[in-house]
Amino acid sequence: MVEPLGIREHGYTCREVVDVASEYVEGALPPEETTLFELHLNFCDGCFTFIDQIKQAAALSRRVSEDELPEPLRLGLLEAFRDWKRS
C-alpha cells in the first residue's frame, strides 16, 4: 500500500519539512499537519536544527527595521532571496 504524501513512520520526510518550513514557523499549518511535522522533528536532529535556525533568524529579523539597513546590504539581501527562490 502506498502512503499518502507526507505521512511516514515519523511524520513528514526531510524534503517535506523543507518545503513547508515557513508555513510551520508562521503557524499556518493546519493542526493535523503540525502534529505530523512535529513528529518528524522529534526523530530528526537535522530538521530540528534547521527549524530552530529559521525561528532564530525570524526573531532576529524582527529586531531590525528595513530603514536601519544600509542600502547596499538591503539590495544584496533582496537579490539573494530572489536568487534563492529560483533555485
Short mmCIF file of N, CA and C in Angstrom, two decimals:
data_model
loop_
_atom_site.label_atom_id
_atom_site.label_comp_id
_atom_site.label_asym_id
_atom_site.label_seq_id
_atom_site.Cartn_x
_atom_site.Cartn_y
_atom_site.Cartn_z
N MET A 1 0.84 -1.18 0.00
CA MET A 1 0.00 0.00 0.00
C MET A 1 0.89 1.24 0.00
N VAL A 2 0.54 2.23 -0.80
CA VAL A 2 1.29 3.48 -0.87
C VAL A 2 0.75 4.44 0.17
N GLU A 3 1.66 5.07 0.93
CA GLU A 3 1.24 6.03 1.94
C GLU A 3 0.96 7.38 1.31
N PRO A 4 -0.04 8.12 1.82
CA PRO A 4 -0.30 9.46 1.30
C PRO A 4 0.92 10.36 1.49
N LEU A 5 1.06 11.36 0.62
CA LEU A 5 2.18 12.30 0.69
C LEU A 5 2.29 12.89 2.09
N GLY A 6 3.48 12.84 2.65
CA GLY A 6 3.73 13.48 3.95
C GLY A 6 3.54 12.56 5.13
N ILE A 7 2.89 11.44 4.96
CA ILE A 7 2.66 10.56 6.10
C ILE A 7 3.64 9.40 6.02
N ARG A 8 4.51 9.33 6.98
CA ARG A 8 5.52 8.28 7.05
C ARG A 8 5.53 7.77 8.50
N GLU A 9 6.42 6.88 8.77
CA GLU A 9 6.53 6.36 10.14
C GLU A 9 6.78 7.49 11.13
N HIS A 10 7.58 8.48 10.74
CA HIS A 10 7.88 9.60 11.64
C HIS A 10 7.36 10.91 11.07
N GLY A 11 6.15 10.92 10.56
CA GLY A 11 5.55 12.15 10.05
C GLY A 11 6.08 12.50 8.68
N TYR A 12 6.46 13.74 8.51
CA TYR A 12 6.96 14.23 7.22
C TYR A 12 8.32 13.63 6.87
N THR A 13 8.68 13.72 5.59
CA THR A 13 10.05 13.42 5.18
C THR A 13 10.87 14.71 5.34
N CYS A 14 12.18 14.59 5.30
CA CYS A 14 13.04 15.78 5.42
C CYS A 14 12.73 16.78 4.30
N ARG A 15 12.54 16.29 3.11
CA ARG A 15 12.23 17.18 1.97
C ARG A 15 10.92 17.94 2.22
N GLU A 16 9.94 17.26 2.73
CA GLU A 16 8.65 17.90 3.01
C GLU A 16 8.78 18.93 4.12
N VAL A 17 9.63 18.66 5.10
CA VAL A 17 9.89 19.64 6.16
C VAL A 17 10.43 20.93 5.55
N VAL A 18 11.40 20.80 4.65
CA VAL A 18 11.98 21.97 3.99
C VAL A 18 10.90 22.71 3.19
N ASP A 19 10.06 21.97 2.49
CA ASP A 19 9.04 22.58 1.64
C ASP A 19 8.02 23.42 2.42
N VAL A 20 7.70 23.03 3.64
CA VAL A 20 6.66 23.75 4.40
C VAL A 20 7.20 24.41 5.66
N ALA A 21 8.51 24.57 5.74
CA ALA A 21 9.13 25.15 6.94
C ALA A 21 8.58 26.53 7.28
N SER A 22 8.45 27.39 6.28
CA SER A 22 7.95 28.75 6.54
C SER A 22 6.53 28.72 7.10
N GLU A 23 5.69 27.88 6.50
CA GLU A 23 4.31 27.78 6.99
C GLU A 23 4.28 27.31 8.44
N TYR A 24 5.14 26.36 8.77
CA TYR A 24 5.19 25.87 10.15
C TYR A 24 5.62 26.98 11.11
N VAL A 25 6.71 27.66 10.77
CA VAL A 25 7.25 28.71 11.66
C VAL A 25 6.23 29.84 11.83
N GLU A 26 5.46 30.13 10.78
CA GLU A 26 4.44 31.19 10.85
C GLU A 26 3.14 30.72 11.50
N GLY A 27 3.05 29.44 11.84
CA GLY A 27 1.84 28.91 12.46
C GLY A 27 0.69 28.73 11.48
N ALA A 28 1.02 28.55 10.19
CA ALA A 28 -0.01 28.47 9.16
C ALA A 28 -0.38 27.05 8.76
N LEU A 29 0.27 26.05 9.33
CA LEU A 29 -0.10 24.66 9.01
C LEU A 29 -1.36 24.29 9.79
N PRO A 30 -2.25 23.51 9.18
CA PRO A 30 -3.41 23.01 9.93
C PRO A 30 -2.93 22.13 11.10
N PRO A 31 -3.74 22.03 12.15
CA PRO A 31 -3.32 21.27 13.35
C PRO A 31 -2.84 19.85 13.06
N GLU A 32 -3.54 19.12 12.19
CA GLU A 32 -3.13 17.74 11.93
C GLU A 32 -1.79 17.69 11.20
N GLU A 33 -1.53 18.66 10.32
CA GLU A 33 -0.24 18.73 9.64
C GLU A 33 0.86 19.14 10.61
N THR A 34 0.54 20.04 11.53
CA THR A 34 1.52 20.46 12.54
C THR A 34 1.94 19.26 13.38
N THR A 35 1.00 18.41 13.72
CA THR A 35 1.31 17.21 14.50
C THR A 35 2.28 16.31 13.75
N LEU A 36 2.02 16.07 12.46
CA LEU A 36 2.91 15.23 11.66
C LEU A 36 4.29 15.88 11.51
N PHE A 37 4.30 17.19 11.32
CA PHE A 37 5.54 17.94 11.17
C PHE A 37 6.39 17.80 12.44
N GLU A 38 5.76 18.02 13.59
CA GLU A 38 6.48 17.95 14.86
C GLU A 38 6.91 16.52 15.19
N LEU A 39 6.15 15.54 14.73
CA LEU A 39 6.56 14.14 14.90
C LEU A 39 7.90 13.92 14.22
N HIS A 40 8.04 14.45 13.01
CA HIS A 40 9.31 14.32 12.29
C HIS A 40 10.44 15.01 13.06
N LEU A 41 10.17 16.22 13.57
CA LEU A 41 11.20 16.96 14.30
C LEU A 41 11.68 16.20 15.53
N ASN A 42 10.79 15.43 16.14
CA ASN A 42 11.17 14.65 17.33
C ASN A 42 12.16 13.53 17.01
N PHE A 43 12.21 13.10 15.74
CA PHE A 43 13.08 11.99 15.36
C PHE A 43 14.25 12.41 14.47
N CYS A 44 14.27 13.65 14.01
CA CYS A 44 15.29 14.07 13.06
C CYS A 44 16.04 15.30 13.58
N ASP A 45 17.24 15.07 14.09
CA ASP A 45 18.03 16.18 14.64
C ASP A 45 18.35 17.24 13.60
N GLY A 46 18.61 16.81 12.36
CA GLY A 46 18.94 17.77 11.31
C GLY A 46 17.79 18.73 11.03
N CYS A 47 16.59 18.20 10.91
CA CYS A 47 15.43 19.06 10.65
C CYS A 47 15.09 19.90 11.87
N PHE A 48 15.26 19.34 13.06
CA PHE A 48 15.03 20.12 14.28
C PHE A 48 15.95 21.34 14.30
N THR A 49 17.22 21.12 13.98
CA THR A 49 18.19 22.22 13.95
C THR A 49 17.83 23.23 12.87
N PHE A 50 17.44 22.75 11.69
CA PHE A 50 17.04 23.61 10.58
C PHE A 50 15.89 24.53 10.99
N ILE A 51 14.86 23.98 11.60
CA ILE A 51 13.70 24.77 12.02
C ILE A 51 14.09 25.74 13.13
N ASP A 52 14.93 25.30 14.05
CA ASP A 52 15.40 26.19 15.11
C ASP A 52 16.15 27.38 14.53
N GLN A 53 16.97 27.15 13.52
CA GLN A 53 17.71 28.24 12.88
C GLN A 53 16.76 29.21 12.18
N ILE A 54 15.73 28.70 11.53
CA ILE A 54 14.75 29.57 10.89
C ILE A 54 14.03 30.42 11.93
N LYS A 55 13.65 29.81 13.04
CA LYS A 55 12.98 30.56 14.11
C LYS A 55 13.89 31.66 14.65
N GLN A 56 15.17 31.34 14.86
CA GLN A 56 16.11 32.34 15.36
C GLN A 56 16.30 33.47 14.36
N ALA A 57 16.43 33.13 13.08
CA ALA A 57 16.59 34.16 12.04
C ALA A 57 15.36 35.05 11.97
N ALA A 58 14.18 34.47 12.08
CA ALA A 58 12.95 35.26 12.04
C ALA A 58 12.89 36.20 13.24
N ALA A 59 13.25 35.70 14.41
CA ALA A 59 13.24 36.55 15.61
C ALA A 59 14.23 37.70 15.48
N LEU A 60 15.42 37.41 14.96
CA LEU A 60 16.42 38.47 14.78
C LEU A 60 15.98 39.48 13.73
N SER A 61 15.36 39.01 12.67
CA SER A 61 14.96 39.93 11.60
C SER A 61 13.86 40.88 12.07
N ARG A 62 13.06 40.46 13.03
CA ARG A 62 12.02 41.35 13.56
C ARG A 62 12.61 42.48 14.39
N ARG A 63 13.86 42.32 14.80
CA ARG A 63 14.51 43.33 15.65
C ARG A 63 15.13 44.46 14.83
N VAL A 64 15.20 44.30 13.51
CA VAL A 64 15.82 45.30 12.65
C VAL A 64 14.78 45.79 11.65
N SER A 65 14.60 47.11 11.58
CA SER A 65 13.67 47.64 10.59
C SER A 65 14.40 47.83 9.26
N GLU A 66 13.64 47.82 8.19
CA GLU A 66 14.22 47.99 6.85
C GLU A 66 14.98 49.31 6.75
N ASP A 67 14.49 50.33 7.44
CA ASP A 67 15.14 51.65 7.39
C ASP A 67 16.53 51.64 8.03
N GLU A 68 16.79 50.69 8.91
CA GLU A 68 18.09 50.62 9.59
C GLU A 68 19.17 49.97 8.74
N LEU A 69 18.80 49.26 7.69
CA LEU A 69 19.78 48.56 6.86
C LEU A 69 20.44 49.53 5.88
N PRO A 70 21.75 49.47 5.76
CA PRO A 70 22.41 50.25 4.71
C PRO A 70 21.88 49.79 3.34
N GLU A 71 21.71 50.71 2.42
CA GLU A 71 21.13 50.40 1.11
C GLU A 71 21.83 49.25 0.39
N PRO A 72 23.18 49.21 0.33
CA PRO A 72 23.82 48.08 -0.36
C PRO A 72 23.49 46.73 0.28
N LEU A 73 23.39 46.69 1.59
CA LEU A 73 23.05 45.45 2.28
C LEU A 73 21.60 45.05 1.98
N ARG A 74 20.70 46.01 2.03
CA ARG A 74 19.29 45.74 1.74
C ARG A 74 19.13 45.18 0.32
N LEU A 75 19.77 45.82 -0.65
CA LEU A 75 19.68 45.36 -2.04
C LEU A 75 20.32 43.99 -2.22
N GLY A 76 21.43 43.75 -1.53
CA GLY A 76 22.09 42.45 -1.60
C GLY A 76 21.22 41.34 -1.04
N LEU A 77 20.54 41.63 0.06
CA LEU A 77 19.64 40.63 0.65
C LEU A 77 18.47 40.34 -0.28
N LEU A 78 17.89 41.38 -0.85
CA LEU A 78 16.78 41.18 -1.78
C LEU A 78 17.21 40.33 -2.98
N GLU A 79 18.39 40.60 -3.50
CA GLU A 79 18.91 39.82 -4.63
C GLU A 79 19.14 38.36 -4.23
N ALA A 80 19.71 38.16 -3.05
CA ALA A 80 19.97 36.79 -2.57
C ALA A 80 18.66 36.01 -2.43
N PHE A 81 17.63 36.64 -1.89
CA PHE A 81 16.34 35.96 -1.74
C PHE A 81 15.71 35.66 -3.10
N ARG A 82 15.83 36.58 -4.05
CA ARG A 82 15.30 36.33 -5.39
C ARG A 82 16.01 35.15 -6.03
N ASP A 83 17.34 35.12 -5.92
CA ASP A 83 18.12 34.01 -6.49
C ASP A 83 17.78 32.70 -5.81
N TRP A 84 17.60 32.72 -4.49
CA TRP A 84 17.28 31.51 -3.73
C TRP A 84 15.93 30.95 -4.18
N LYS A 85 14.95 31.81 -4.41
CA LYS A 85 13.63 31.36 -4.82
C LYS A 85 13.67 30.65 -6.18
N ARG A 86 14.59 31.06 -7.05
CA ARG A 86 14.71 30.47 -8.39
C ARG A 86 15.35 29.08 -8.36
N SER A 87 16.16 28.82 -7.36
CA SER A 87 16.88 27.54 -7.33
C SER A 87 16.08 26.44 -6.70
#
